[in-house]
mmCIF file of C-alpha atoms in Angstrom:
data_model
loop_
_atom_site.group_PDB
_atom_site.id
_atom_site.type_symbol
_atom_site.label_atom_id
_atom_site.label_comp_id
_atom_site.label_asym_id
_atom_site.label_seq_id
_atom_site.Cartn_x
_atom_site.Cartn_y
_atom_site.Cartn_z
ATOM 1 C CA MET A 75 69.969 -6.618 60.977
ATOM 2 C CA ALA A 76 72.504 -7.636 58.386
ATOM 3 C CA THR A 77 72.360 -11.324 59.324
ATOM 4 C CA GLY A 78 68.711 -11.218 59.095
ATOM 5 C CA SER A 79 68.924 -9.505 55.425
ATOM 6 C CA VAL A 80 71.256 -12.335 54.238
ATOM 7 C CA ASP A 81 68.908 -15.117 55.578
ATOM 8 C CA SER A 82 66.247 -13.383 53.833
ATOM 9 C CA ALA A 83 68.116 -13.119 50.633
ATOM 10 C CA HIS A 84 69.015 -16.689 50.828
ATOM 11 C CA ARG A 85 65.318 -17.577 51.353
ATOM 12 C CA GLU A 86 64.403 -15.636 48.440
ATOM 13 C CA ALA A 87 67.106 -17.331 46.200
ATOM 14 C CA ARG A 88 65.975 -20.912 47.025
ATOM 15 C CA PRO A 89 64.197 -22.394 44.060
ATOM 16 C CA ARG A 90 60.327 -22.584 44.565
ATOM 17 C CA ALA A 91 58.759 -25.956 44.927
ATOM 18 C CA VAL A 92 57.015 -26.975 41.899
ATOM 19 C CA ASN A 93 53.250 -27.164 42.225
ATOM 20 C CA THR A 94 52.387 -30.358 40.336
ATOM 21 C CA ASP A 95 48.793 -29.408 40.327
ATOM 22 C CA HIS A 96 49.477 -26.145 38.441
ATOM 23 C CA PRO A 97 52.764 -26.797 36.501
ATOM 24 C CA LEU A 98 54.641 -23.795 35.049
ATOM 25 C CA PRO A 99 54.647 -23.169 31.320
ATOM 26 C CA ASP A 100 57.468 -24.872 29.354
ATOM 27 C CA PRO A 101 59.702 -22.018 28.584
ATOM 28 C CA VAL A 102 60.896 -23.819 25.193
ATOM 29 C CA ALA A 103 57.200 -24.041 23.781
ATOM 30 C CA GLU A 104 56.159 -20.901 22.211
ATOM 31 C CA PRO A 105 52.984 -20.180 20.009
ATOM 32 C CA VAL A 106 53.580 -20.768 16.328
ATOM 33 C CA PRO A 107 53.510 -17.562 14.299
ATOM 34 C CA ALA A 108 50.403 -17.119 12.200
ATOM 35 C CA PRO A 109 50.893 -17.269 8.444
ATOM 36 C CA GLU A 110 51.416 -13.850 6.751
ATOM 37 C CA ARG A 111 49.704 -13.166 3.481
ATOM 38 C CA LEU A 112 51.436 -10.836 1.179
ATOM 39 C CA ARG A 113 49.410 -7.625 0.471
ATOM 40 C CA PHE A 114 49.706 -5.052 -2.555
ATOM 41 C CA SER A 115 48.725 -1.585 -1.606
ATOM 42 C CA GLY A 116 49.192 0.053 -5.012
ATOM 43 C CA SER A 117 46.403 1.350 -7.383
ATOM 44 C CA GLY A 118 46.037 1.702 -11.059
ATOM 45 C CA THR A 119 45.462 5.415 -10.776
ATOM 46 C CA GLU A 120 48.735 5.989 -9.020
ATOM 47 C CA TYR A 121 50.784 3.782 -11.358
ATOM 48 C CA PHE A 122 49.046 5.459 -14.367
ATOM 49 C CA ARG A 123 50.617 8.784 -13.258
ATOM 50 C CA ILE A 124 54.052 7.048 -13.050
ATOM 51 C CA TRP A 125 53.599 5.199 -16.435
ATOM 52 C CA ILE A 126 52.490 8.179 -18.334
ATOM 53 C CA VAL A 127 55.484 10.501 -17.153
ATOM 54 C CA ASN A 128 57.803 7.622 -17.812
ATOM 55 C CA LEU A 129 56.565 7.151 -21.227
ATOM 56 C CA ALA A 130 56.837 10.709 -22.194
ATOM 57 C CA LEU A 131 60.319 11.041 -20.780
ATOM 58 C CA VAL A 132 61.536 7.918 -22.576
ATOM 59 C CA ILE A 133 60.200 9.265 -25.941
ATOM 60 C CA VAL A 134 61.639 12.724 -25.462
ATOM 61 C CA THR A 135 65.076 11.423 -24.430
ATOM 62 C CA LEU A 136 64.976 8.716 -27.202
ATOM 63 C CA GLY A 137 65.113 5.853 -24.622
ATOM 64 C CA ILE A 138 67.912 7.101 -22.346
ATOM 65 C CA TYR A 139 65.295 7.750 -19.512
ATOM 66 C CA SER A 140 64.385 4.199 -19.498
ATOM 67 C CA ALA A 141 66.816 3.234 -16.736
ATOM 68 C CA TRP A 142 65.226 5.877 -14.571
ATOM 69 C CA ALA A 143 61.776 4.826 -15.528
ATOM 70 C CA LYS A 144 62.599 1.162 -14.636
ATOM 71 C CA VAL A 145 63.898 2.302 -11.109
ATOM 72 C CA ARG A 146 60.596 4.324 -10.422
ATOM 73 C CA ARG A 147 58.494 1.375 -11.635
ATOM 74 C CA LEU A 148 60.401 -1.159 -9.531
ATOM 75 C CA GLN A 149 60.421 1.097 -6.387
ATOM 76 C CA TYR A 150 56.546 1.744 -6.838
ATOM 77 C CA PHE A 151 55.725 -2.087 -6.995
ATOM 78 C CA TYR A 152 58.197 -2.996 -4.307
ATOM 79 C CA ARG A 153 57.236 -0.441 -1.736
ATOM 80 C CA ASN A 154 53.620 -1.387 -2.205
ATOM 81 C CA THR A 155 54.252 -5.144 -1.690
ATOM 82 C CA GLN A 156 53.987 -5.829 1.806
ATOM 83 C CA LEU A 157 54.734 -8.613 4.318
ATOM 84 C CA ALA A 158 53.625 -8.324 7.844
ATOM 85 C CA SER A 159 52.781 -4.617 7.174
ATOM 86 C CA SER A 160 56.260 -3.864 6.053
ATOM 87 C CA GLY A 161 57.011 -2.981 2.566
ATOM 88 C CA PHE A 162 59.932 -4.069 0.244
ATOM 89 C CA ASP A 163 62.220 -1.548 -1.317
ATOM 90 C CA TYR A 164 64.480 -1.211 -4.293
ATOM 91 C CA HIS A 165 67.710 0.577 -4.093
ATOM 92 C CA GLY A 166 69.229 0.044 -7.648
ATOM 93 C CA LYS A 167 70.934 3.031 -9.343
ATOM 94 C CA PRO A 168 69.661 4.202 -12.726
ATOM 95 C CA THR A 169 73.212 4.553 -14.093
ATOM 96 C CA ALA A 170 73.863 0.827 -13.575
ATOM 97 C CA ILE A 171 70.850 -0.188 -15.313
ATOM 98 C CA LEU A 172 71.751 2.294 -18.305
ATOM 99 C CA LYS A 173 75.122 0.655 -18.416
ATOM 100 C CA GLY A 174 73.644 -2.799 -18.549
ATOM 101 C CA ARG A 175 71.471 -1.736 -21.354
ATOM 102 C CA ILE A 176 74.137 -0.095 -23.379
ATOM 103 C CA ILE A 177 76.077 -3.460 -23.104
ATOM 104 C CA ALA A 178 72.967 -5.369 -24.141
ATOM 105 C CA PHE A 179 72.320 -3.116 -27.060
ATOM 106 C CA VAL A 180 75.851 -3.305 -28.303
ATOM 107 C CA LEU A 181 75.941 -7.088 -28.162
ATOM 108 C CA VAL A 182 72.506 -7.858 -29.549
ATOM 109 C CA GLY A 183 72.692 -4.952 -32.067
ATOM 110 C CA GLY A 184 76.194 -6.113 -33.307
ATOM 111 C CA ALA A 185 74.899 -9.743 -33.720
ATOM 112 C CA ASN A 186 71.790 -8.549 -35.611
ATOM 113 C CA LEU A 187 73.996 -6.404 -37.977
ATOM 114 C CA ALA A 188 76.406 -9.281 -38.556
ATOM 115 C CA PHE A 189 73.324 -11.733 -39.401
ATOM 116 C CA ASN A 190 72.123 -9.284 -41.895
ATOM 117 C CA TYR A 191 75.572 -8.923 -43.481
ATOM 118 C CA SER A 192 76.304 -12.663 -43.461
ATOM 119 C CA PRO A 193 74.755 -15.560 -41.669
ATOM 120 C CA VAL A 194 78.124 -16.979 -41.340
ATOM 121 C CA ILE A 195 79.486 -13.933 -39.863
ATOM 122 C CA GLY A 196 76.524 -13.524 -37.545
ATOM 123 C CA PHE A 197 76.940 -17.101 -36.248
ATOM 124 C CA LEU A 198 80.587 -16.344 -35.470
ATOM 125 C CA VAL A 199 79.570 -13.167 -33.546
ATOM 126 C CA PHE A 200 76.682 -15.123 -31.869
ATOM 127 C CA ILE A 201 79.030 -17.658 -30.343
ATOM 128 C CA PRO A 202 80.990 -15.113 -28.115
ATOM 129 C CA LEU A 203 77.707 -13.386 -27.233
ATOM 130 C CA GLY A 204 76.222 -16.601 -26.081
ATOM 131 C CA ALA A 205 79.414 -17.497 -24.146
ATOM 132 C CA VAL A 206 79.365 -14.255 -22.196
ATOM 133 C CA LEU A 207 75.635 -14.010 -21.558
ATOM 134 C CA PRO A 208 75.659 -16.348 -18.416
ATOM 135 C CA TRP A 209 78.321 -14.419 -16.817
ATOM 136 C CA LEU A 210 76.341 -11.122 -17.173
ATOM 137 C CA LEU A 211 73.151 -12.773 -15.977
ATOM 138 C CA VAL A 212 74.785 -13.882 -12.769
ATOM 139 C CA ARG A 213 76.041 -10.273 -12.243
ATOM 140 C CA SER A 214 72.454 -9.005 -13.090
ATOM 141 C CA PHE A 215 70.992 -11.333 -10.462
ATOM 142 C CA LYS A 216 73.393 -10.214 -7.798
ATOM 143 C CA PHE A 217 72.509 -6.430 -8.622
ATOM 144 C CA ARG A 218 68.835 -7.120 -8.443
ATOM 145 C CA MET A 219 69.004 -9.162 -5.208
ATOM 146 C CA GLN A 220 71.424 -6.979 -3.409
ATOM 147 C CA ASN A 221 69.403 -3.855 -4.169
ATOM 148 C CA THR A 222 66.301 -5.259 -2.747
ATOM 149 C CA SER A 223 65.516 -5.058 0.896
ATOM 150 C CA TRP A 224 62.817 -5.769 3.557
ATOM 151 C CA ARG A 225 62.842 -4.178 6.871
ATOM 152 C CA GLY A 226 66.144 -2.610 5.954
ATOM 153 C CA LEU A 227 67.963 -5.867 5.385
ATOM 154 C CA ARG A 228 69.190 -6.649 1.853
ATOM 155 C CA PHE A 229 68.713 -9.842 0.065
ATOM 156 C CA GLY A 230 71.675 -11.480 -1.697
ATOM 157 C CA PHE A 231 72.681 -13.895 -4.403
ATOM 158 C CA ARG A 232 75.604 -16.365 -4.147
ATOM 159 C CA GLY A 233 75.350 -18.188 -7.318
ATOM 160 C CA THR A 234 78.808 -18.849 -9.214
ATOM 161 C CA VAL A 235 79.611 -18.214 -12.682
ATOM 162 C CA ALA A 236 80.270 -21.882 -13.289
ATOM 163 C CA GLY A 237 76.730 -22.553 -12.053
ATOM 164 C CA SER A 238 75.268 -19.740 -14.406
ATOM 165 C CA TYR A 239 77.024 -21.325 -17.355
ATOM 166 C CA LYS A 240 75.522 -24.727 -16.504
ATOM 167 C CA ALA A 241 71.990 -23.370 -15.935
ATOM 168 C CA PHE A 242 71.958 -20.754 -18.928
ATOM 169 C CA LEU A 243 74.132 -22.370 -21.568
ATOM 170 C CA LEU A 244 74.642 -26.058 -20.979
ATOM 171 C CA TRP A 245 71.040 -27.040 -20.184
ATOM 172 C CA PRO A 246 69.398 -24.821 -23.104
ATOM 173 C CA LEU A 247 71.993 -26.407 -25.475
ATOM 174 C CA LEU A 248 70.887 -29.822 -24.376
ATOM 175 C CA SER A 249 67.188 -28.817 -24.850
ATOM 176 C CA VAL A 250 67.864 -27.692 -28.496
ATOM 177 C CA LEU A 251 69.631 -30.941 -29.197
ATOM 178 C CA THR A 252 66.881 -33.075 -27.732
ATOM 179 C CA LEU A 253 64.298 -31.136 -29.711
ATOM 180 C CA GLY A 254 62.809 -29.650 -26.492
ATOM 181 C CA VAL A 255 62.315 -32.795 -24.567
ATOM 182 C CA LEU A 256 64.616 -31.234 -21.854
ATOM 183 C CA ILE A 257 62.778 -27.862 -21.462
ATOM 184 C CA PRO A 258 61.088 -28.786 -18.196
ATOM 185 C CA ALA A 259 64.369 -30.084 -16.802
ATOM 186 C CA THR A 260 66.112 -26.866 -18.054
ATOM 187 C CA TYR A 261 63.612 -24.624 -16.436
ATOM 188 C CA ARG A 262 63.961 -26.592 -13.197
ATOM 189 C CA GLU A 263 67.643 -26.161 -13.245
ATOM 190 C CA PHE A 264 67.205 -22.468 -13.851
ATOM 191 C CA LYS A 265 64.788 -22.064 -10.951
ATOM 192 C CA ALA A 266 67.018 -24.272 -8.702
ATOM 193 C CA TYR A 267 70.045 -21.841 -9.554
ATOM 194 C CA GLN A 268 68.006 -18.637 -9.028
ATOM 195 C CA HIS A 269 66.089 -19.604 -5.890
ATOM 196 C CA GLY A 270 68.700 -22.038 -4.245
ATOM 197 C CA ASN A 271 71.358 -19.385 -4.438
ATOM 198 C CA SER A 272 69.328 -16.476 -3.076
ATOM 199 C CA THR A 273 69.810 -15.179 0.493
ATOM 200 C CA PHE A 274 67.982 -12.797 3.022
ATOM 201 C CA GLY A 275 70.915 -11.283 4.811
ATOM 202 C CA HIS A 276 72.849 -14.328 5.363
ATOM 203 C CA ALA A 277 69.843 -16.657 5.665
ATOM 204 C CA PRO A 278 69.848 -18.949 2.568
ATOM 205 C CA PHE A 279 66.893 -19.813 0.382
ATOM 206 C CA SER A 280 66.633 -23.369 -0.723
ATOM 207 C CA PHE A 281 64.635 -24.944 -3.601
ATOM 208 C CA ALA A 282 63.228 -28.599 -3.563
ATOM 209 C CA GLY A 283 61.258 -28.710 -6.858
ATOM 210 C CA THR A 284 61.559 -31.896 -8.955
ATOM 211 C CA ALA A 285 62.006 -32.380 -12.643
ATOM 212 C CA LYS A 286 58.895 -34.709 -12.447
ATOM 213 C CA GLU A 287 56.529 -32.001 -11.359
ATOM 214 C CA PHE A 288 57.875 -29.698 -14.024
ATOM 215 C CA TYR A 289 57.326 -32.378 -16.680
ATOM 216 C CA LYS A 290 53.805 -32.797 -15.474
ATOM 217 C CA ILE A 291 53.161 -29.020 -15.696
ATOM 218 C CA PHE A 292 54.724 -28.525 -19.158
ATOM 219 C CA GLY A 293 53.113 -31.675 -20.398
ATOM 220 C CA LYS A 294 49.633 -30.712 -19.371
ATOM 221 C CA THR A 295 50.174 -27.198 -20.899
ATOM 222 C CA PHE A 296 51.359 -28.875 -24.218
ATOM 223 C CA LEU A 297 48.297 -31.004 -24.412
ATOM 224 C CA PHE A 298 46.159 -27.944 -23.488
ATOM 225 C CA PHE A 299 47.862 -26.002 -26.342
ATOM 226 C CA LEU A 300 47.155 -29.097 -28.659
ATOM 227 C CA LEU A 301 43.525 -29.287 -27.840
ATOM 228 C CA GLY A 302 42.366 -26.387 -30.173
ATOM 229 C CA PRO A 303 44.357 -27.443 -33.121
ATOM 230 C CA VAL A 304 43.317 -31.095 -32.923
ATOM 231 C CA LEU A 305 39.783 -30.015 -32.670
ATOM 232 C CA VAL A 306 40.089 -27.806 -35.807
ATOM 233 C CA ILE A 307 41.797 -30.570 -37.901
ATOM 234 C CA ALA A 308 39.204 -33.132 -36.684
ATOM 235 C CA LEU A 309 36.077 -30.931 -37.803
ATOM 236 C CA PHE A 310 37.740 -29.763 -40.900
ATOM 237 C CA LEU A 311 38.243 -33.399 -41.977
ATOM 238 C CA ALA A 312 34.751 -34.159 -40.905
ATOM 239 C CA ALA A 313 33.418 -31.300 -43.118
ATOM 240 C CA VAL A 314 35.461 -32.576 -46.037
ATOM 241 C CA GLY A 315 34.057 -35.960 -45.642
ATOM 242 C CA VAL A 316 30.367 -34.688 -45.354
ATOM 243 C CA ALA A 317 30.927 -32.591 -48.478
ATOM 244 C CA GLY A 318 32.545 -35.581 -50.178
ATOM 245 C CA THR A 319 29.608 -37.878 -49.419
ATOM 246 C CA ARG A 320 27.109 -35.356 -50.816
ATOM 247 C CA GLY A 321 29.123 -35.219 -54.009
ATOM 248 C CA SER A 322 29.693 -31.340 -53.544
ATOM 249 C CA PHE A 323 32.359 -29.322 -51.660
ATOM 250 C CA ARG A 324 29.599 -26.604 -50.826
ATOM 251 C CA LEU A 325 29.925 -25.907 -47.147
ATOM 252 C CA ASP A 326 26.975 -27.183 -45.168
ATOM 253 C CA PRO A 327 25.745 -24.625 -42.556
ATOM 254 C CA LEU A 328 26.119 -26.920 -39.670
ATOM 255 C CA VAL A 329 29.657 -27.600 -40.672
ATOM 256 C CA ALA A 330 30.343 -24.026 -40.994
ATOM 257 C CA VAL A 331 29.202 -23.570 -37.389
ATOM 258 C CA ALA A 332 31.313 -26.419 -36.324
ATOM 259 C CA LEU A 333 34.395 -25.097 -37.988
ATOM 260 C CA GLY A 334 33.623 -21.677 -36.393
ATOM 261 C CA LEU A 335 33.458 -23.218 -32.827
ATOM 262 C CA ALA A 336 36.677 -25.095 -33.583
ATOM 263 C CA ILE A 337 38.527 -21.842 -34.597
ATOM 264 C CA PHE A 338 37.143 -20.310 -31.386
ATOM 265 C CA ALA A 339 38.344 -23.340 -29.471
ATOM 266 C CA PHE A 340 41.687 -23.042 -31.210
ATOM 267 C CA TYR A 341 42.285 -19.433 -30.093
ATOM 268 C CA ALA A 342 40.908 -20.168 -26.742
ATOM 269 C CA SER A 343 43.354 -22.960 -26.110
ATOM 270 C CA VAL A 344 46.320 -21.016 -27.303
ATOM 271 C CA ILE A 345 45.330 -17.942 -25.130
ATOM 272 C CA ALA A 346 44.425 -20.160 -22.026
ATOM 273 C CA SER A 347 47.756 -22.191 -22.193
ATOM 274 C CA GLY A 348 49.743 -19.151 -21.105
ATOM 275 C CA PRO A 349 47.892 -18.399 -17.774
ATOM 276 C CA TYR A 350 47.665 -22.147 -17.164
ATOM 277 C CA LEU A 351 51.531 -22.468 -17.276
ATOM 278 C CA ALA A 352 51.990 -19.185 -15.361
ATOM 279 C CA SER A 353 49.695 -20.328 -12.569
ATOM 280 C CA GLN A 354 51.156 -23.664 -12.131
ATOM 281 C CA LEU A 355 54.699 -22.667 -12.327
ATOM 282 C CA GLN A 356 54.323 -19.860 -9.706
ATOM 283 C CA ASN A 357 52.522 -22.444 -7.411
ATOM 284 C CA HIS A 358 55.113 -25.107 -7.790
ATOM 285 C CA VAL A 359 58.075 -22.946 -7.628
ATOM 286 C CA TRP A 360 57.136 -21.114 -4.501
ATOM 287 C CA ASN A 361 55.594 -24.078 -2.761
ATOM 288 C CA SER A 362 59.047 -25.797 -3.219
ATOM 289 C CA THR A 363 61.012 -22.770 -1.912
ATOM 290 C CA ARG A 364 62.220 -22.359 1.668
ATOM 291 C CA LEU A 365 63.974 -19.611 3.565
ATOM 292 C CA GLU A 366 65.679 -21.633 6.190
ATOM 293 C CA ARG A 367 62.779 -23.295 8.002
ATOM 294 C CA HIS A 368 60.271 -20.867 6.772
ATOM 295 C CA ARG A 369 57.882 -21.773 3.941
ATOM 296 C CA PHE A 370 55.976 -20.115 1.210
ATOM 297 C CA GLU A 371 52.598 -21.047 -0.165
ATOM 298 C CA SER A 372 51.201 -19.927 -3.334
ATOM 299 C CA GLN A 373 47.701 -20.451 -4.533
ATOM 300 C CA VAL A 374 47.184 -18.811 -7.903
ATOM 301 C CA ARG A 375 44.023 -20.089 -9.568
ATOM 302 C CA PHE A 376 44.128 -20.744 -13.340
ATOM 303 C CA ARG A 377 40.568 -19.572 -14.029
ATOM 304 C CA THR A 378 40.989 -16.346 -12.137
ATOM 305 C CA LEU A 379 44.312 -15.471 -13.784
ATOM 306 C CA LEU A 380 42.747 -16.361 -17.144
ATOM 307 C CA TRP A 381 39.989 -14.000 -16.635
ATOM 308 C CA ILE A 382 42.409 -11.237 -15.534
ATOM 309 C CA VAL A 383 44.610 -11.824 -18.488
ATOM 310 C CA VAL A 384 41.618 -11.784 -21.113
ATOM 311 C CA SER A 385 39.941 -8.921 -19.638
ATOM 312 C CA ASN A 386 42.991 -7.057 -19.268
ATOM 313 C CA PHE A 387 43.828 -7.477 -23.009
ATOM 314 C CA VAL A 388 40.312 -6.507 -24.030
ATOM 315 C CA LEU A 389 40.260 -3.188 -22.015
ATOM 316 C CA THR A 390 43.845 -2.413 -23.174
ATOM 317 C CA VAL A 391 42.709 -2.731 -26.827
ATOM 318 C CA LEU A 392 39.518 -0.753 -26.283
ATOM 319 C CA THR A 393 41.281 1.982 -24.504
ATOM 320 C CA VAL A 394 44.078 2.116 -27.205
ATOM 321 C CA GLY A 395 46.739 1.104 -24.573
ATOM 322 C CA LEU A 396 45.665 3.591 -21.862
ATOM 323 C CA TYR A 397 44.436 0.652 -19.587
ATOM 324 C CA ARG A 398 48.000 -0.837 -19.681
ATOM 325 C CA PRO A 399 49.065 0.491 -16.253
ATOM 326 C CA PHE A 400 45.834 -0.589 -14.621
ATOM 327 C CA ALA A 401 46.148 -3.999 -16.089
ATOM 328 C CA VAL A 402 49.768 -4.350 -14.743
ATOM 329 C CA VAL A 403 48.663 -3.450 -11.279
ATOM 330 C CA ARG A 404 45.471 -5.723 -11.476
ATOM 331 C CA ALA A 405 47.722 -8.723 -12.491
ATOM 332 C CA ALA A 406 50.428 -7.949 -9.909
ATOM 333 C CA ARG A 407 48.098 -7.670 -7.100
ATOM 334 C CA TYR A 408 46.302 -11.003 -7.769
ATOM 335 C CA ARG A 409 49.736 -12.834 -8.170
ATOM 336 C CA ILE A 410 51.208 -11.111 -5.002
ATOM 337 C CA GLU A 411 48.239 -11.611 -2.826
ATOM 338 C CA SER A 412 48.114 -15.352 -3.784
ATOM 339 C CA MET A 413 51.306 -15.634 -1.819
ATOM 340 C CA THR A 414 51.550 -16.550 1.912
ATOM 341 C CA PHE A 415 54.735 -16.594 4.123
ATOM 342 C CA ILE A 416 54.491 -19.406 6.669
ATOM 343 C CA PRO A 417 57.173 -18.464 9.451
ATOM 344 C CA SER A 418 58.568 -20.969 11.821
ATOM 345 C CA GLU A 419 59.484 -18.497 14.395
ATOM 346 C CA PRO A 420 58.490 -14.827 15.107
ATOM 347 C CA LEU A 421 59.617 -12.553 12.272
ATOM 348 C CA ASP A 422 60.958 -9.801 14.509
ATOM 349 C CA ARG A 423 63.426 -12.222 16.228
ATOM 350 C CA PHE A 424 64.359 -13.785 12.850
ATOM 351 C CA VAL A 425 65.004 -10.459 11.119
ATOM 352 C CA GLY A 426 66.849 -8.949 14.136
ATOM 353 C CA GLN A 427 69.169 -12.062 14.302
ATOM 354 C CA ARG A 428 69.915 -11.795 10.490
ATOM 355 C CA ALA A 429 70.459 -8.126 10.694
ATOM 356 C CA ARG A 430 73.172 -8.661 13.547
ATOM 357 C CA GLU A 431 74.839 -11.196 11.374
ATOM 358 C CA VAL A 432 75.094 -8.826 8.432
ATOM 359 C CA ASP A 433 76.420 -5.948 10.727
ATOM 360 C CA ALA A 434 79.068 -8.369 11.956
ATOM 361 C CA VAL A 435 80.364 -9.449 8.608
ATOM 362 C CA GLY A 436 79.631 -6.361 6.627
ATOM 363 C CA GLU A 437 77.855 -5.558 3.285
ATOM 364 C CA GLU A 438 79.247 -7.150 0.019
ATOM 365 C CA LEU A 439 78.012 -4.462 -2.262
ATOM 366 C CA GLY A 440 80.663 -3.162 -4.703
ATOM 367 C CA GLU A 441 80.775 -0.993 -7.805
ATOM 368 C CA PHE A 442 81.903 -4.133 -9.673
ATOM 369 C CA LEU A 443 78.467 -5.554 -9.405
ATOM 370 C CA ASP A 444 76.641 -2.599 -10.488
ATOM 371 C CA ILE A 445 75.050 -3.865 -13.701
ATOM 372 C CA ASP A 446 71.526 -4.940 -14.684
ATOM 373 C CA ILE A 447 70.803 -6.426 -18.159
ATOM 374 C CA ALA A 448 67.297 -7.183 -17.370
ATOM 375 C CA LEU A 449 64.759 -5.192 -19.424
#
């Protein structure tokens, strides 16, 4: 009986012959995960309740509650931003934000007082303020990222202080010295430092945006911005010319209409340049960002964003500011839901592997990093 059992086991252990007519599926090949569009589940009504309570408490406490208000606001927006049916979360402590705001208030307030007393003394005070700002910013980035999580796994930021001084001090100074010519390159360096040094667990983000693309975006925005003023000047000169040929500087009705349209075009170009720049920057920055092999895709449309910005402004003015929280939610929903995450492997496997790496190495959070100077 025993011999028969062993023979039977050996027969079962033999590899089965491959049926060439019906080959087995390749174990390496697996279906490509579907793209995951980000969703925002918040509503203007919900955020209005948070906003109005925050506003009242900030007024009553003379601004001290603003740190707690910021935490409530960020938690609401993070928790309602969902990727693959899982919301993000924010874990920042209000006391750390309050500490950062006190530092910012002392530094900026001191510089302002010094400038009012004497421009020379103000300039001398501004120099150390400018020197310490990049160091504060890198700590603030680390605080923000390490207090952000998705599916329980924290983000991180590994940017160095030297890199911060290069991105936030050297490049802005070069932009000033070149009269703004290097602004697009400076913005590119800022985003490369911010996105290229971020992590999800220990998985690194990377940034491949080029200065050439940023120059195209800023250049088109500048031309867009100039369109209105150029039209105003051209029509104004035309009106003066028409009045001159008639020997009178009385304004012709047709010229008055033309000038009215030109002034409208001026304000329209100025107002529209902001949403145009914002839409193009978001698309290029996120389309150039990777999380290991995973990609992002942003498809913010200029005309849609312009309509949201203009209508939000009009409704906020008509309601004496009460529409403000609805406007914020509306703009956030559009910009968030224009984003798609394109995974290269199943998300459950990716997150599980990164979570095990973090458990093995340990969290890097420390009280030393507890500061946030962002308003």
